[in-house]
Amino acid sequence: MSKDKTSARPAPQAQTAPVARLAKGFRDIEAAELHGLNEMVAKIRDVYERYGFQALETPAIEYTDALGKFLPDQDRPNAGVFSFQDEDEQWMSLRYDLTAPLARYVAQNFQTLPKPFRRYAFGNVYRNEKPGPGRFRQFMQFDADTVAAESVAADAEMCMLAADTLEALGVKRGDYVIKVSNRKLLDGLLESIGLDVSDSAKRLVVLRAVDKLDRLGLQGVSDLLGKGRKDESGDFTKGAELTPAQAMEVIAFLEKPLFENAQKSSNAMFGTGVEELFQIQTLCRSAGYDDDRIRIDQTVVRGLEYYTGPVFEAELTFEVKGDDGKPVRFGSVGGGGRYDDLVARFTGDKVPATGFSIGVSRLQAALSLIGEKKNQALGPVVVLVMDKGEVARYQKITQDLRNAGIRAEMYLGSSGMKAQMKYADKRNAPCAIIQGSDERDKGEVTIKDLIEGAKAAAAIKDNKEWKESRPAQFSVSEKNLVDEVKKLIARHQD
């Protein structure tokens, strides 16, 4: 008796189903938020184009060596950026910001570009950093940059652009301020106290310490300028290890008005920084942007290493209460500055540049808390399928609405009327279109106003009264359907 050859085969192992889960630090964005996001982007684009900037889209992936010093203060892949190797074993990275791709694009196309080159770009950027509340690894930025313009008039214009953009988005004067400083101030100060500014590691520790002034206060900054600081959790952050005298000079710089610092300092770099700031202030004031909108503030640092001159930060100054009832202050929602070494890494030629970036996702969260919350955007009109044998008729009704510029869809599920109405509610449809045999015989359709219907249903407690009143439901002839739906939508959009 021969053995069954198949009996020795191992039993197939059951495959484990993947777990439906979001990648850490990322999020799904649903229709209502996307609608608001698109409205924001359109308003920002309008301001940027009014200033003469033109659109440019670059890939989300760049060769890692093209990012170079634009990496977050690190020189190796995956330190702050998401990186991988392609089939040629070359390192590639998801863009950390929109500036590094601009650097590469300008270097490649410098000879053919108009100079100055003025471009805007928006899109998602990616940070391989520890996520936290409201801090994601993917978020949208909207940038404007002027390349090959050495004049501080270009920096002043960026500050004006920032102010105009916030106001176009509904932020009132007094609820924001554009703070302006200059990296040359701190570099000049560090030179004057005997710190070697070419020691980038120590310089960055000092810059990061000053950048935390709003959050930690003068004592916290002082600790970080010295040996270091232990936070409430017990974690210790190593400091810049300046001498007490050096640290006192930095603290005095942060405390005193800029003109007092300027009178005291004899450092040439510091003096140049002060002069550039006062030029920006003069240009902004002459254009009608007073200190309540654009203001010199020497404590502004900005996080990235590549800034070389003026830096600016758009800060929301109002305080609101979050969903938990606790006060929320959003602070910075955008910023930028001058980075004159933009193209030099590729070509060896110094090309001055300045830019401003709005953190769209963060600003959108802030704007949602200003004043009354807007109603959810209206969804499409939903045409119900009352008779499966008349699908072609319902499809024509749907197409007639679309051809008239009305968002519309025919219900494509297999459920009955009750479930179809629930579907229309979930879609936030302004109305549902109903045509049963009775309406069809009369050449009519029934329009059910779902918004008014919901209001009426909430006000009527007795079910019998609701049935008798049949709130917000009326019949019209098929030829008048488009006009009546347009009137209904216009009424709910006012």
XYZ file of C-alpha atoms in Angstrom:
494
model
C 0.000 0.000 0.000
C 1.599 3.304 -1.136
C 1.760 6.365 1.089
C -0.262 9.413 0.248
C 2.368 11.902 -0.966
C 0.277 14.830 0.188
C 0.105 13.624 3.794
C 3.618 14.898 4.543
C 2.861 18.445 3.560
C 2.596 20.902 6.476
C -0.852 22.268 7.133
C -1.284 25.777 5.749
C -1.005 28.374 8.482
C -3.830 30.807 8.939
C -2.804 34.294 7.869
C -3.019 36.952 10.533
C -5.272 39.805 9.498
C -3.581 43.219 9.574
C -4.627 45.553 12.352
C -6.428 48.669 11.111
C -4.375 51.373 12.770
C -2.927 54.779 12.010
C 0.813 55.232 11.771
C 2.104 56.919 14.923
C 2.063 60.695 14.645
C -0.240 60.802 11.612
C -3.975 61.396 11.295
C -6.886 61.046 8.908
C -8.517 64.292 7.776
C -12.218 64.070 6.968
C -14.447 65.998 4.594
C -15.541 68.884 6.846
C -11.982 69.757 7.863
C -10.746 69.352 4.282
C -13.427 71.772 3.107
C -12.200 74.376 5.589
C -8.611 73.649 4.611
C -9.365 74.248 0.936
C -11.056 77.566 1.764
C -7.989 78.631 3.771
C -5.586 77.669 0.996
C -7.636 79.650 -1.534
C -7.511 82.794 0.635
C -3.777 82.468 1.288
C -3.113 81.894 -2.409
C -5.090 85.021 -3.266
C -2.899 87.171 -0.983
C 0.350 85.605 -2.218
C -0.603 86.098 -5.865
C -1.627 89.679 -5.137
C 1.969 90.217 -4.018
C 3.215 88.858 -7.337
C 4.359 85.395 -6.263
C 3.883 82.522 -8.718
C 3.154 78.883 -7.968
C 5.758 76.118 -7.955
C 5.254 72.483 -6.996
C 8.243 70.293 -6.182
C 8.250 66.565 -5.240
C 7.710 65.376 -1.687
C 10.934 63.323 -1.971
C 14.440 64.687 -2.480
C 17.881 63.107 -2.440
C 19.052 63.335 1.149
C 22.337 65.019 0.254
C 20.323 67.810 -1.409
C 18.801 68.605 1.984
C 22.252 69.053 3.523
C 22.186 71.697 6.242
C 18.438 71.912 5.839
C 18.185 68.759 7.908
C 17.043 69.606 11.456
C 20.513 70.413 12.765
C 21.764 66.915 11.932
C 23.905 65.442 9.172
C 22.625 61.903 8.952
C 19.455 60.345 7.465
C 16.477 59.751 9.758
C 17.578 62.357 12.278
C 14.411 64.406 12.078
C 13.554 63.274 8.536
C 12.074 60.085 7.085
C 14.687 58.514 4.817
C 15.133 55.356 2.758
C 17.404 53.987 0.026
C 16.290 53.549 -3.574
C 17.256 50.712 -5.939
C 20.615 52.422 -6.555
C 21.247 52.551 -2.793
C 21.044 56.337 -2.803
C 19.515 57.920 0.260
C 16.228 59.738 -0.320
C 14.145 61.685 2.196
C 10.648 63.034 2.557
C 10.875 66.817 2.536
C 11.301 68.365 5.955
C 10.105 71.761 4.721
C 9.429 73.494 1.392
C 12.658 75.498 1.390
C 15.179 72.735 0.705
C 13.369 71.677 -2.501
C 13.358 75.336 -3.553
C 17.125 75.459 -3.074
C 17.587 72.498 -5.391
C 15.148 73.883 -7.979
C 16.809 77.305 -8.064
C 20.270 75.769 -8.420
C 19.094 73.626 -11.333
C 17.301 76.440 -13.140
C 19.160 79.551 -12.029
C 20.212 80.711 -15.501
C 16.673 80.710 -16.904
C 14.763 82.079 -13.907
C 13.721 85.747 -13.646
C 15.678 87.383 -10.842
C 14.495 88.089 -8.279
C 12.547 84.812 -8.436
C 9.285 84.944 -6.473
C 7.517 81.686 -5.815
C 4.846 80.284 -3.520
C 4.267 76.633 -2.695
C 1.991 74.675 -0.402
C 1.868 71.038 0.601
C 2.559 68.523 3.324
C 5.946 68.285 5.012
C 7.194 65.436 7.167
C 9.078 65.423 10.465
C 10.544 62.274 11.984
C 10.134 63.678 15.464
C 8.349 62.598 18.611
C 4.631 63.343 18.193
C 2.573 64.928 20.933
C -0.802 66.626 21.512
C -1.493 68.708 18.395
C 1.974 67.863 17.069
C 1.940 65.573 14.043
C 4.582 64.119 11.773
C 2.754 65.302 8.657
C 1.339 68.788 8.324
C 0.739 71.424 5.678
C 2.779 74.547 5.075
C 2.229 77.452 2.682
C 5.420 79.312 1.743
C 6.365 82.435 -0.167
C 10.016 83.108 -1.048
C 11.971 85.782 -2.865
C 15.312 84.555 -4.228
C 18.134 86.825 -5.465
C 16.978 89.929 -3.576
C 19.547 91.369 -1.182
C 17.556 94.413 -0.061
C 15.856 94.297 3.350
C 12.818 95.644 1.484
C 12.216 91.991 0.579
C 12.206 91.078 4.291
C 9.857 93.972 5.094
C 7.533 92.770 2.348
C 7.418 89.303 3.912
C 6.266 90.841 7.190
C 3.528 92.775 5.389
C 2.524 89.613 3.533
C 2.196 87.770 6.839
C -0.029 90.498 8.312
C -2.244 90.688 5.219
C -2.609 86.901 5.106
C -3.761 86.635 8.714
C -6.293 89.423 8.207
C -7.566 87.793 5.000
C -8.207 84.665 7.070
C -10.308 86.596 9.570
C -7.769 87.377 12.300
C -8.499 90.909 13.504
C -5.895 93.568 14.203
C -4.940 93.305 17.831
C -5.325 89.521 17.751
C -1.947 88.966 16.106
C 1.502 90.486 15.827
C 4.405 89.908 13.434
C 7.565 89.915 15.552
C 10.850 90.740 13.805
C 14.433 90.178 14.912
C 17.786 89.455 13.279
C 20.143 86.511 13.730
C 23.053 88.967 13.445
C 22.077 90.365 16.834
C 22.686 87.141 18.716
C 25.699 86.171 16.604
C 27.210 89.611 17.218
C 26.423 89.349 20.921
C 28.027 85.913 21.163
C 31.116 87.262 19.379
C 31.332 90.174 21.804
C 31.253 87.879 24.860
C 34.019 85.695 23.480
C 32.036 82.769 22.084
C 33.292 81.287 18.823
C 30.216 81.476 16.541
C 31.858 78.955 14.218
C 31.323 76.438 17.039
C 27.898 75.567 15.627
C 27.064 73.036 18.337
C 27.380 75.529 21.218
C 25.812 78.324 19.157
C 22.744 76.169 18.488
C 22.363 75.329 22.171
C 22.335 79.069 22.932
C 19.833 79.769 20.152
C 17.539 76.981 21.345
C 17.722 78.294 24.900
C 16.708 81.808 23.849
C 13.953 80.373 21.641
C 12.330 78.882 24.758
C 11.960 82.235 26.535
C 8.160 82.369 26.145
C 7.751 78.885 27.607
C 10.449 78.778 30.298
C 10.948 82.425 31.251
C 14.241 84.133 32.016
C 15.235 81.687 34.756
C 14.705 78.679 32.513
C 16.734 80.295 29.728
C 19.453 81.208 32.225
C 19.668 77.563 33.346
C 19.980 76.396 29.738
C 22.702 78.937 29.058
C 24.622 77.531 32.044
C 24.974 73.923 33.191
C 21.484 72.848 32.160
C 17.919 72.494 33.363
C 15.844 69.757 34.967
C 12.152 69.888 34.061
C 9.144 68.889 36.159
C 9.387 65.260 35.035
C 12.992 65.043 36.201
C 14.500 64.989 32.710
C 17.727 66.956 32.457
C 18.642 69.082 29.417
C 22.323 69.869 29.126
C 23.059 73.584 28.791
C 25.445 75.675 26.701
C 27.862 75.931 29.656
C 28.498 79.653 29.238
C 30.252 81.375 32.095
C 27.992 83.253 34.541
C 29.222 86.552 33.070
C 28.486 85.428 29.515
C 25.018 84.168 30.482
C 24.254 87.486 32.200
C 25.094 89.361 28.976
C 22.634 87.203 27.017
C 19.900 87.658 29.634
C 20.486 91.439 29.649
C 20.102 91.423 25.866
C 16.706 89.728 26.226
C 15.515 92.073 28.986
C 16.558 95.493 27.690
C 15.003 97.444 24.789
C 16.924 97.028 21.548
C 18.147 100.645 21.370
C 19.812 100.252 24.788
C 21.620 97.147 23.561
C 22.602 98.970 20.372
C 24.120 101.885 22.310
C 26.100 99.504 24.481
C 27.467 97.200 21.775
C 30.444 98.028 19.573
C 30.269 94.748 17.659
C 30.021 95.355 13.875
C 27.754 92.379 13.194
C 25.387 93.419 15.996
C 25.299 96.962 14.598
C 24.449 95.686 11.121
C 21.593 93.634 12.556
C 20.186 96.651 14.396
C 20.428 98.827 11.281
C 18.596 96.249 9.173
C 15.818 95.975 11.755
C 15.261 99.726 11.875
C 15.164 99.803 8.044
C 12.467 97.116 8.080
C 10.533 99.056 10.704
C 10.740 102.267 8.636
C 9.578 100.501 5.455
C 6.664 98.828 7.216
C 5.533 102.018 8.948
C 5.667 103.974 5.685
C 3.345 101.383 4.130
C 0.847 101.709 6.991
C 1.948 98.774 9.134
C 2.491 100.213 12.594
C 3.952 98.517 15.665
C 0.627 97.000 16.646
C 0.926 94.796 13.544
C 4.672 94.479 12.869
C 7.002 94.950 15.834
C 10.720 94.581 16.560
C 11.334 91.917 19.195
C 14.932 90.826 19.687
C 13.872 87.645 21.533
C 12.651 86.011 18.297
C 15.078 83.304 17.170
C 13.298 80.820 14.873
C 14.327 77.196 15.028
C 16.185 76.343 11.852
C 19.915 76.745 11.536
C 20.017 78.207 8.048
C 18.715 81.704 8.857
C 21.411 84.341 8.357
C 19.693 87.707 8.915
C 16.207 89.061 9.689
C 13.794 86.523 11.162
C 10.087 86.978 11.773
C 7.310 85.147 13.549
C 3.536 85.467 13.176
C 1.973 85.107 16.604
C -1.687 84.952 17.611
C -2.176 86.959 20.789
C -5.756 86.095 21.709
C -6.660 83.428 24.251
C -9.695 81.152 23.942
C -11.066 78.149 25.786
C -10.667 74.701 24.294
C -13.235 71.895 24.305
C -12.134 70.995 27.841
C -12.806 74.545 29.059
C -9.134 75.275 29.675
C -7.506 78.406 28.198
C -5.631 77.881 24.940
C -3.099 80.266 23.424
C -1.784 79.213 20.056
C 1.227 81.502 19.810
C 3.264 81.129 16.646
C 1.411 80.038 13.501
C 4.070 80.957 10.962
C 7.407 82.554 10.431
C 10.456 82.834 8.271
C 13.528 84.862 7.615
C 16.559 85.480 5.453
C 18.810 82.623 4.373
C 21.522 83.888 2.050
C 23.293 80.525 1.720
C 20.345 78.950 -0.070
C 21.958 78.066 -3.412
C 25.637 78.264 -2.458
C 25.764 74.602 -1.409
C 25.034 73.566 -4.984
C 26.792 76.233 -7.058
C 29.282 77.873 -4.743
C 27.745 81.262 -5.552
C 26.028 83.198 -2.777
C 22.412 83.962 -3.639
C 20.402 86.031 -1.117
C 16.897 84.853 -0.279
C 14.102 85.440 2.193
C 10.816 83.701 2.838
C 7.735 83.278 5.017
C 5.841 80.089 5.863
C 2.399 79.605 7.382
C 1.667 76.450 9.364
C -1.716 75.870 7.750
C -2.813 72.986 9.985
C -2.001 74.838 13.208
C -3.594 78.062 11.994
C -6.742 76.199 10.951
C -7.076 74.796 14.483
C -6.745 78.313 15.894
C -9.239 79.849 13.477
C -11.843 77.237 14.387
C -11.933 78.777 17.876
C -12.408 82.388 16.766
C -15.980 83.617 17.204
C -18.869 81.379 16.293
C -18.029 78.056 14.766
C -19.142 77.788 11.199
C -21.789 75.303 10.265
C -20.600 72.152 8.581
C -20.325 72.617 4.821
C -23.402 71.490 2.920
C -23.106 68.102 1.266
C -24.628 67.034 -2.046
C -28.321 66.833 -2.818
C -29.308 63.147 -2.510
C -31.767 61.635 -5.003
C -33.529 58.696 -3.375
C -34.204 55.451 -5.256
C -37.818 54.599 -4.485
C -38.298 52.066 -7.299
C -35.321 49.991 -8.487
C -36.994 49.652 -11.882
C -36.726 53.418 -12.369
C -32.998 53.825 -11.689
C -32.435 55.370 -15.131
C -35.057 58.017 -14.327
C -33.420 58.851 -10.976
C -30.025 59.025 -12.662
C -31.375 61.573 -15.161
C -32.757 63.707 -12.328
C -29.331 63.576 -10.682
C -27.559 64.504 -13.894
C -29.937 67.418 -14.523
C -28.978 68.823 -11.118
C -25.265 68.367 -11.820
C -25.554 69.989 -15.244
C -27.063 73.017 -13.489
C -23.982 73.277 -11.245
C -25.578 71.632 -8.195
C -23.682 68.984 -6.240
C -25.833 65.882 -6.403
C -25.701 62.117 -6.087
C -28.117 59.255 -6.576
C -28.288 56.787 -3.695
C -26.310 53.737 -4.787
C -26.942 51.429 -1.847
C -29.561 48.710 -1.530
C -31.506 49.926 1.521
C -35.052 51.208 1.868
C -36.287 54.768 2.240
C -35.657 55.085 5.969
C -32.005 54.085 5.614
C -31.646 56.338 2.560
C -32.867 59.316 4.575
C -30.361 58.513 7.325
C -27.661 58.386 4.657
C -28.673 61.825 3.364
C -28.495 63.200 6.923
C -24.983 61.789 7.395
C -23.917 63.392 4.123
C -25.247 66.729 5.456
C -27.386 66.994 2.340
C -29.426 70.221 2.148
C -32.348 68.240 0.742
C -33.446 64.856 -0.536
C -35.301 64.371 -3.805
C -38.132 61.832 -3.685
C -40.154 60.505 -6.594
C -42.437 57.560 -6.029
C -45.131 56.311 -8.388
C -47.631 58.960 -7.228
C -45.228 61.836 -7.989
C -44.124 60.225 -11.242
C -47.699 59.975 -12.527
C -48.137 63.707 -11.860
C -44.786 64.711 -13.367
C -43.660 65.947 -9.966
C -40.939 65.376 -7.376
C -40.964 65.916 -3.630
C -38.216 68.026 -2.112
C -37.502 67.312 1.544
C -35.582 70.180 3.150
C -33.440 68.246 5.627
C -32.078 71.300 7.433
C -35.429 72.922 8.129
C -36.859 69.477 8.797
C -34.288 68.817 11.505
C -35.048 72.177 13.154
C -38.781 71.526 13.084
C -38.433 67.964 14.356
C -36.345 69.215 17.289
C -39.066 71.726 18.173
C -41.993 69.283 17.903
C -42.207 66.852 20.788
C -45.375 65.039 19.788
C -44.888 62.461 17.002
C -48.476 62.881 15.821
C -47.988 66.619 15.407
C -44.804 65.941 13.388
C -46.623 63.541 11.059
C -49.458 65.967 10.499
C -47.243 68.966 9.783
C -44.777 67.070 7.500
C -42.171 69.813 8.084
C -40.157 71.283 5.231
C -41.493 68.961 2.560
C -43.139 70.149 -0.656
C -43.793 68.996 -4.199
C -42.807 70.754 -7.441
C -43.048 69.922 -11.113
C -40.009 68.171 -12.596
C -39.288 71.159 -14.847
C -39.059 73.459 -11.802
C -36.872 71.118 -9.737
C -33.536 72.786 -10.520
C -34.782 76.296 -9.718
C -36.378 75.217 -6.436
C -33.267 73.334 -5.296
C -31.095 76.364 -6.106
C -33.399 78.587 -4.018
C -33.253 76.145 -1.110
C -29.449 75.910 -1.154
C -29.074 79.698 -1.433
C -31.343 80.121 1.597
C -29.164 77.841 3.723
C -25.901 79.413 2.594
C -26.897 82.955 3.653
